[in-house]
PDB file of C-alpha atoms in Angstrom:
ATOM      1  CA  MET A 116     -10.190  -5.399   0.125  1.00  0.00           C
ATOM      2  CA  THR A 117      -9.224  -1.919   1.104  1.00  0.00           C
ATOM      3  CA  VAL A 118      -7.188   0.478   2.906  1.00  0.00           C
ATOM      4  CA  ASN A 119      -8.557   2.923   5.565  1.00  0.00           C
ATOM      5  CA  PRO A 120      -7.356   6.203   5.681  1.00  0.00           C
ATOM      6  CA  LYS A 121      -8.387   6.687   9.297  1.00  0.00           C
ATOM      7  CA  GLU A 122      -7.851   3.602  10.648  1.00  0.00           C
ATOM      8  CA  LEU A 123      -4.260   3.865   9.121  1.00  0.00           C
ATOM      9  CA  MET A 124      -4.043   6.996  10.777  1.00  0.00           C
ATOM     10  CA  ASP A 125      -4.961   5.422  13.863  1.00  0.00           C
ATOM     11  CA  GLU A 126      -1.954   2.840  14.130  1.00  0.00           C
ATOM     12  CA  LEU A 127       0.545   5.361  12.816  1.00  0.00           C
ATOM     13  CA  HIS A 128      -0.769   7.199  15.325  1.00  0.00           C
ATOM     14  CA  ILE A 129      -1.296  10.678  13.278  1.00  0.00           C
ATOM     15  CA  ASP A 130      -3.302  13.482  13.931  1.00  0.00           C
ATOM     16  CA  GLN A 131      -7.082  13.235  12.293  1.00  0.00           C
ATOM     17  CA  SER A 132      -7.400  16.745  10.746  1.00  0.00           C
ATOM     18  CA  PRO A 133      -9.027  17.046   7.568  1.00  0.00           C
ATOM     19  CA  THR A 134      -5.914  18.018   6.172  1.00  0.00           C
ATOM     20  CA  GLU A 135      -3.787  14.908   7.444  1.00  0.00           C
ATOM     21  CA  LEU A 136      -6.607  13.083   6.228  1.00  0.00           C
ATOM     22  CA  THR A 137      -6.807  14.235   2.714  1.00  0.00           C
ATOM     23  CA  THR A 138      -2.412  13.966   3.276  1.00  0.00           C
ATOM     24  CA  VAL A 139      -3.512  10.254   4.279  1.00  0.00           C
ATOM     25  CA  THR A 140      -5.608   9.737   2.005  1.00  0.00           C
ATOM     26  CA  ASN A 141      -4.233  11.052  -1.207  1.00  0.00           C
ATOM     27  CA  LEU A 142      -1.391   8.858  -0.572  1.00  0.00           C
ATOM     28  CA  ILE A 143      -3.532   5.858   0.121  1.00  0.00           C
ATOM     29  CA  ASN A 144      -4.286   5.913  -3.664  1.00  0.00           C
ATOM     30  CA  GLU A 145      -0.878   6.912  -5.181  1.00  0.00           C
ATOM     31  CA  ALA A 146       0.566   4.023  -3.261  1.00  0.00           C
ATOM     32  CA  THR A 147      -2.568   2.052  -4.669  1.00  0.00           C
ATOM     33  CA  GLU A 148      -1.502   2.463  -7.719  1.00  0.00           C
ATOM     34  CA  ILE A 149       1.664   1.676  -7.820  1.00  0.00           C
ATOM     35  CA  VAL A 150       1.001  -1.327  -6.144  1.00  0.00           C
ATOM     36  CA  ASN A 151      -1.294  -2.593  -8.598  1.00  0.00           C
ATOM     37  CA  HIS A 152       0.946  -1.434 -11.544  1.00  0.00           C
ATOM     38  CA  SER A 153       3.742  -3.400 -10.641  1.00  0.00           C
ATOM     39  CA  VAL A 154       1.848  -6.145  -9.824  1.00  0.00           C
ATOM     40  CA  SER A 155      -0.875  -7.039 -12.783  1.00  0.00           C
ATOM     41  CA  SER A 156      -1.856  -4.294 -15.207  1.00  0.00           C
ATOM     42  CA  THR A 157      -4.868  -7.010 -16.577  1.00  0.00           C
ATOM     43  CA  GLU A 158      -4.884  -9.731 -13.174  1.00  0.00           C
ATOM     44  CA  THR A 159      -6.866  -8.095 -10.172  1.00  0.00           C
ATOM     45  CA  GLN A 160      -7.717 -11.512  -8.020  1.00  0.00           C
ATOM     46  CA  TYR A 161      -4.363 -10.718  -5.923  1.00  0.00           C
ATOM     47  CA  GLN A 162      -6.203  -7.533  -4.472  1.00  0.00           C
ATOM     48  CA  ALA A 163      -8.440  -9.857  -2.460  1.00  0.00           C
ATOM     49  CA  SER A 164      -4.782 -11.233  -0.316  1.00  0.00           C
ATOM     50  CA  SER A 165      -4.471  -9.229   3.301  1.00  0.00           C
ATOM     51  CA  ILE A 166      -1.190  -8.552   1.547  1.00  0.00           C
ATOM     52  CA  TYR A 167      -2.142  -5.966  -1.068  1.00  0.00           C
ATOM     53  CA  ASP A 168      -3.169  -4.144   1.893  1.00  0.00           C
ATOM     54  CA  LEU A 169      -0.287  -4.647   4.219  1.00  0.00           C
ATOM     55  CA  ALA A 170       1.791  -3.570   1.062  1.00  0.00           C
ATOM     56  CA  ILE A 171      -0.929  -0.301   0.104  1.00  0.00           C
ATOM     57  CA  LYS A 172      -0.247   0.709   3.792  1.00  0.00           C
ATOM     58  CA  THR A 173       3.367   0.096   3.300  1.00  0.00           C
ATOM     59  CA  LEU A 174       4.171   2.202   0.345  1.00  0.00           C
ATOM     60  CA  ALA A 175       1.827   4.891   2.049  1.00  0.00           C
ATOM     61  CA  THR A 176       3.429   5.173   5.205  1.00  0.00           C
ATOM     62  CA  GLN A 177       6.825   4.954   3.469  1.00  0.00           C
ATOM     63  CA  LEU A 178       5.824   8.134   1.082  1.00  0.00           C
ATOM     64  CA  TYR A 179       4.048   9.898   4.455  1.00  0.00           C
ATOM     65  CA  TYR A 180       7.555   9.856   6.289  1.00  0.00           C
ATOM     66  CA  ASP A 181       9.195  10.286   3.027  1.00  0.00           C
ATOM     67  CA  ARG A 182       7.698  11.759   0.390  1.00  0.00           C
ATOM     68  CA  GLU A 183      11.019  11.178  -2.048  1.00  0.00           C
ATOM     69  CA  LEU A 184      11.603   7.147  -1.285  1.00  0.00           C
ATOM     70  CA  SER A 185      14.735   8.764  -1.171  1.00  0.00           C
ATOM     71  CA  LYS A 186      15.917   5.455  -0.453  1.00  0.00           C
ATOM     72  CA  GLY A 187      14.100   3.497  -2.420  1.00  0.00           C
ATOM     73  CA  MET A 188      11.575   0.903  -1.458  1.00  0.00           C
ATOM     74  CA  SER A 189      11.230  -0.943   1.793  1.00  0.00           C
ATOM     75  CA  ALA A 190      12.874  -4.986   1.454  1.00  0.00           C
ATOM     76  CA  GLY A 191       9.403  -5.532   2.735  1.00  0.00           C
ATOM     77  CA  LEU A 192       7.821  -4.084   0.590  1.00  0.00           C
ATOM     78  CA  LEU A 193       9.199  -5.074  -2.157  1.00  0.00           C
ATOM     79  CA  MET A 194       9.082  -8.964  -0.784  1.00  0.00           C
ATOM     80  CA  MET A 195       5.583  -8.289  -0.700  1.00  0.00           C
ATOM     81  CA  LEU A 196       5.187  -7.180  -4.932  1.00  0.00           C
ATOM     82  CA  ASP A 197       7.313 -10.170  -5.104  1.00  0.00           C
ATOM     83  CA  GLN A 198       4.675 -12.629  -3.636  1.00  0.00           C
ATOM     84  CA  LEU A 199       1.328 -10.787  -5.474  1.00  0.00           C
ATOM     85  CA  GLN A 200       2.986 -11.128  -8.584  1.00  0.00           C
ATOM     86  CA  GLY A 201       3.557 -14.988  -7.320  1.00  0.00           C
ATOM     87  CA  MET A 202      -0.216 -14.971  -6.961  1.00  0.00           C
ATOM     88  CA  VAL A 203      -0.355 -13.654 -10.609  1.00  0.00           C
ATOM     89  CA  SER A 204       2.364 -15.579 -12.782  1.00  0.00           C
ATOM     90  CA  GLY A 205       1.192 -18.528 -10.502  1.00  0.00           C
ATOM     91  CA  SER A 206       3.818 -19.488  -9.660  1.00  0.00           C
ATOM     92  CA  ASP A 207       2.579 -18.948  -5.067  1.00  0.00           C
ATOM     93  CA  PRO A 208       1.835 -23.070  -4.918  1.00  0.00           C
ATOM     94  CA  ASP A 209      -0.869 -22.312  -2.039  1.00  0.00           C
ATOM     95  CA  GLY A 210      -2.507 -19.718  -3.569  1.00  0.00           C
ATOM     96  CA  THR A 211      -2.793 -17.324  -1.182  1.00  0.00           C
TER      97      THR A 211
END
């Protein structure tokens, strides 16, 4: 699964100008790195989960509107990261 910049821009009602597309693409790349490093440096099975894409979209959106994350990561994003970490550690009971 991957996050498509144009689809995210549609969801957020952001003008798809070349400049905005570049910005959102870069933020998705940064969000992906942050999510990956927050969950596991070696495991990757969690990346098949829909929660993974949602976490990337959520973080990219937060970064778009607040580049400094002045209020930190949202509680929802932190919950998603916990779920993904649970998949890696094996503490997620249903494996999803």
